[in-house]
Coordinates of C-alpha atoms in Angstrom, one line a residue:
X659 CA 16.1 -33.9 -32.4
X660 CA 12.4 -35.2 -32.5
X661 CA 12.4 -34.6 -28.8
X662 CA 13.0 -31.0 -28.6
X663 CA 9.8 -30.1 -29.3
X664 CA 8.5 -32.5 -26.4
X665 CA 11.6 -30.5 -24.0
X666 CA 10.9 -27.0 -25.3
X667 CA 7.3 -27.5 -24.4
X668 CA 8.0 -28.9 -20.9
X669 CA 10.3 -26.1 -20.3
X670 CA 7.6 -23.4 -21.4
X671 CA 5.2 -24.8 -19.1
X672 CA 7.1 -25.4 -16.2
X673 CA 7.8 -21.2 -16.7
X674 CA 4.3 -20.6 -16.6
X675 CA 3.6 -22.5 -13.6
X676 CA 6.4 -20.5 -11.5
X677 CA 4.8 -16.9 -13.4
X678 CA 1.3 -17.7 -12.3
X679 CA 1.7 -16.7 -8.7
X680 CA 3.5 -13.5 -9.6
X681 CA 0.7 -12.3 -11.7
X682 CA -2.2 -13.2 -8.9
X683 CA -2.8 -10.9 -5.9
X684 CA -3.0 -12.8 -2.6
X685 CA -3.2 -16.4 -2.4
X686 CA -6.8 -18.0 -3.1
X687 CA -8.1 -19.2 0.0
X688 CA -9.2 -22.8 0.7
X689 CA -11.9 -22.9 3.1
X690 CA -15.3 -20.5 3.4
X691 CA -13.0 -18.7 6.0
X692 CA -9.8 -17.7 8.3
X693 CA -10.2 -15.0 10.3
X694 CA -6.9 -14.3 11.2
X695 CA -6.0 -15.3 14.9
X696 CA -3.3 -12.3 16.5
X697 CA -2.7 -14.6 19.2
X698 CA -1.3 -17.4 17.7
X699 CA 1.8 -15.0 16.4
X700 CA 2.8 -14.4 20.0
X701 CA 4.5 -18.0 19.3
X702 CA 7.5 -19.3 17.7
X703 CA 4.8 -20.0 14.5
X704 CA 5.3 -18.0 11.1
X705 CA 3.2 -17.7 8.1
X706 CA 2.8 -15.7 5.1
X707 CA -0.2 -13.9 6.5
X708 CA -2.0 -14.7 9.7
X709 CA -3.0 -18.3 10.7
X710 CA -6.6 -19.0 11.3
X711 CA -8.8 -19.0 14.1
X712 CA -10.7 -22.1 15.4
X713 CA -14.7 -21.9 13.8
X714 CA -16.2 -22.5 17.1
X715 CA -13.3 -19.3 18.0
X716 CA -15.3 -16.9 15.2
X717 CA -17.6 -14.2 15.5
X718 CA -19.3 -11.4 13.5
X719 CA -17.8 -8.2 15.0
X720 CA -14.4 -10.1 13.7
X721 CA -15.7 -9.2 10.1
X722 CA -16.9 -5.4 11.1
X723 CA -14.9 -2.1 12.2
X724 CA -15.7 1.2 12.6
X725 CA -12.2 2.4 11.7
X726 CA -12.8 4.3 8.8
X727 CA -15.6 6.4 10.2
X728 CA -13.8 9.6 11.5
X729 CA -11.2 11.9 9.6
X730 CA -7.8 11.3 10.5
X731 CA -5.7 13.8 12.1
X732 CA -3.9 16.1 9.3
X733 CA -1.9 18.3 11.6
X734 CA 1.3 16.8 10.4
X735 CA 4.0 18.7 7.9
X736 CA 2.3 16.8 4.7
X737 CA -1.1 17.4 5.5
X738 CA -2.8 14.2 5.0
X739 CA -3.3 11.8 7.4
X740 CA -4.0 7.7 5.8
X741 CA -6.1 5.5 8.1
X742 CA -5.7 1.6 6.9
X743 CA -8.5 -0.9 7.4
X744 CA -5.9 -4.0 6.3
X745 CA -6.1 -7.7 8.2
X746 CA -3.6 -6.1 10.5
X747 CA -7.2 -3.7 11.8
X748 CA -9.8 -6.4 10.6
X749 CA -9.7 -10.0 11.7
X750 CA -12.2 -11.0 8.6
X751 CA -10.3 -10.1 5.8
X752 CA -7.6 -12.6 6.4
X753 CA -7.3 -14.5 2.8
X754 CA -10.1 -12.5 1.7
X755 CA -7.7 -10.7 -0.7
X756 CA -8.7 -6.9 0.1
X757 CA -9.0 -4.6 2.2
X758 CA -9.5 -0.5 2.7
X759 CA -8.2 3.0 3.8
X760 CA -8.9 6.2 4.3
X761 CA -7.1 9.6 3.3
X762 CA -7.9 12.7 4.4
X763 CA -6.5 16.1 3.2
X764 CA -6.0 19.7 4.8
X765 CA -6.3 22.1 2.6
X766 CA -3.6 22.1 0.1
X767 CA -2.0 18.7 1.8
X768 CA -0.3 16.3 0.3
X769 CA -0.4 12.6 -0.2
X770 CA 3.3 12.5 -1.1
X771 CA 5.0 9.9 -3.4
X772 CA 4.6 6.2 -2.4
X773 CA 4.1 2.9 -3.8
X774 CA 2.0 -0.1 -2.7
X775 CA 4.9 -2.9 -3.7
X776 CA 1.6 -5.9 -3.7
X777 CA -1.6 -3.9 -4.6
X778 CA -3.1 -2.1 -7.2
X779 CA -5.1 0.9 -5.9
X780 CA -8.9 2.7 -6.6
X781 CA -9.5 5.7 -4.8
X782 CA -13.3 7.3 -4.6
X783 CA -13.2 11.0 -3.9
X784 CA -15.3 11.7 -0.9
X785 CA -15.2 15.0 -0.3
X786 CA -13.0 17.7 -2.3
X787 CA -10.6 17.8 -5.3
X788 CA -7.6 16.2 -5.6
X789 CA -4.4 16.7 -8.4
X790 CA -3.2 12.6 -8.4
X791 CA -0.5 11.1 -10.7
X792 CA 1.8 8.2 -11.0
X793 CA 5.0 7.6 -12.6
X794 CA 5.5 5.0 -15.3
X795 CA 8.4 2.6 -14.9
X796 CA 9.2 4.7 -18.4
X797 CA 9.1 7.7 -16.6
X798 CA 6.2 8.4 -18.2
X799 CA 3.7 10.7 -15.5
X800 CA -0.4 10.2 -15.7
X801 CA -1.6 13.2 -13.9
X802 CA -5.2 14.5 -13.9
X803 CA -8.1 16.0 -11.4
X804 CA -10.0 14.2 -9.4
X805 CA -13.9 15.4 -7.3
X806 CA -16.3 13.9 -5.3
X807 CA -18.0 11.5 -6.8
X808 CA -15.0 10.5 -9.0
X809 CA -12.5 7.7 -9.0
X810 CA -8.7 6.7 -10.5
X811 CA -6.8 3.8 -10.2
X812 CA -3.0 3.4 -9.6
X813 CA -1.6 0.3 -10.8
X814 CA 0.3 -1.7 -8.7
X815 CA 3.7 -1.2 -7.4
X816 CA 3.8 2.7 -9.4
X817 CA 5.0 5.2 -7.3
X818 CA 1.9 8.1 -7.1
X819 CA 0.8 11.1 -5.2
X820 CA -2.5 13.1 -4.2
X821 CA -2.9 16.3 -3.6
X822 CA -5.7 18.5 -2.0
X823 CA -6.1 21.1 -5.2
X824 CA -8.4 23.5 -2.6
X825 CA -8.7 25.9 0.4
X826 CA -11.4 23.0 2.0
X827 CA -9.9 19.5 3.6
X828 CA -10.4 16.3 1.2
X829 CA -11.0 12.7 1.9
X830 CA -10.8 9.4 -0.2
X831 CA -11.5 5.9 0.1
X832 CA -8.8 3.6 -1.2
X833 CA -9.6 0.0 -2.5
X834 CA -6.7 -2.2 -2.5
X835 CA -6.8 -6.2 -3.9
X836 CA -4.7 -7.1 -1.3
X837 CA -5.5 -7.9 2.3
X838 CA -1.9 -6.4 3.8
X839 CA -0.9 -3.9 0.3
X840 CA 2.2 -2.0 2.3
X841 CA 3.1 0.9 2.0
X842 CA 6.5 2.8 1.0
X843 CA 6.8 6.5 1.4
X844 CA 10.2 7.3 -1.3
X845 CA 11.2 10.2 1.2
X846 CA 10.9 8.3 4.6
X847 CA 12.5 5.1 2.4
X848 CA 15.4 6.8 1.7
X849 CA 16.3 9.6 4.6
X850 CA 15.0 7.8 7.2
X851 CA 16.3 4.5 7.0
X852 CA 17.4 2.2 9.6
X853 CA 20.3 2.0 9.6
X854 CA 20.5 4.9 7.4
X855 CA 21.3 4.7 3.7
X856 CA 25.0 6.3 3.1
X857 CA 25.0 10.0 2.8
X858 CA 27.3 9.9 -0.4
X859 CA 24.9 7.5 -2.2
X860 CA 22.1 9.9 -1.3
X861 CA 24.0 13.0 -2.4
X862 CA 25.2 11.4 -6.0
X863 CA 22.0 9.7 -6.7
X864 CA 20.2 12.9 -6.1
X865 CA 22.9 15.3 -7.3
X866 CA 23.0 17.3 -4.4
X867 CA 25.6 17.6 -1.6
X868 CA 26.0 15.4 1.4
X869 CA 25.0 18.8 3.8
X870 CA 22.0 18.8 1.8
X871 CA 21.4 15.0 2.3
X872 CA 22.0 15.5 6.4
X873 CA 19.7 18.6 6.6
X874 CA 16.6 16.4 4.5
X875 CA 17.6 13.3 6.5
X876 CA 16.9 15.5 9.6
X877 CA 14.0 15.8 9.0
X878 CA 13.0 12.0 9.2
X879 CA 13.3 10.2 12.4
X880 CA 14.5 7.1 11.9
X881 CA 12.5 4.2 11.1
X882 CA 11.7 0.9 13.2

């Protein structure tokens, strides 16, 4: 019995060690840098991320873009129009743990639900106001109005929204502490799957019928 203690302790510790990585963002990096090197995927080699370029290989414009300079195009049937700058658009921030977008509104559009399943988001209101909210795991909903000059934060993984509250377009800056956050749009998720999620699961999960389903589904081309 005296060693239960001693086992109890081990046990507690060895759960700690496997929790730590889920309550970190990205992985810490290990050297001053890695600027990720696009190339190297067009082998058989996989990571979880991008591997690094050679140092004698590095340069400064791989830690500089323009990409969030110019509003997006918000001709589309939501109104909004996201512009990422994630490792995928900016060499640099491979391992670096972070990375950017930029939202812009038509008047009245809509941001509409989504999560970012490995980020936590801050967005700084640009231009306009916005009506954001996200959805508790408790169902709870935080919902509240955002201008220029202002900020809110969407904790990670929470499905959210934004809307442009005005008759004027409206643009954001998002801050995310992950280099590659992803994204996940409910609506696309669900109606346009690849291969498609059954129409009966759809109808009964959303109470409706499955002609309902078809006609939203529709809608949604087909994902990659």
């Amino acid at each position: 019995m005296a060693k239960l203690p001693a086992v109890l302790l081990a046990a507690c510790a060895a759960l700690l060690a496997l929790a730590t990585p889920l309550l970190a963002g990205d992985p810490d990096m290990l050297q001053d840098l890695c600027v990720a090197d696009y190339k190297s995927l067009e082998g058989p080699l996989r990571l979880n991320g991008f591997p690094c370029k050679r140092p004698e290989n590095v340069a400064a414009n791989d830690f500089f873009s323009d990409v969030l300079s110019l509003p997006g195009n918000t001709g589309n049937p939501v109104g909004s129009a996201v512009t990422a700058a994630n490792v995928e658009k900016l060499a640099g921030l491979n391992t670096q743990g972070v990375s950017m977008s930029r939202v812009d509104y038509a008047p009245w559009g809509v941001n509409p639900p989504h999560t970012h399943p490995r980020a936590t988001e801050v967005i700084f209101v640009l231009e306009g106001c916005l009506d954001v909210a996200f959805v508790t795991t408790a169902g709870k909903l935080f919902a509240r109005t955002v201008c220029k000059g202002e900020i809110f934060v969407f904790p990670s993984g929470l499905v959210h929204y934004q809307k442009n509250n005005g008759g004027a377009p409206a643009a954001v800056i998002s801050a995310f502490n992950s280099q590659l956050p992803g994204t996940q749009s409910l609506a696309v998720s669900l109606f346009g799957a690849s291969p498609p999620v059954p129409t009966d699961v759809l109808a009964r999960a959303f109470q409706i019928d499955g002609g309902m389903v078809e006609a939203i589904k529709s809608k949604f081309p087909p994902m990659n």
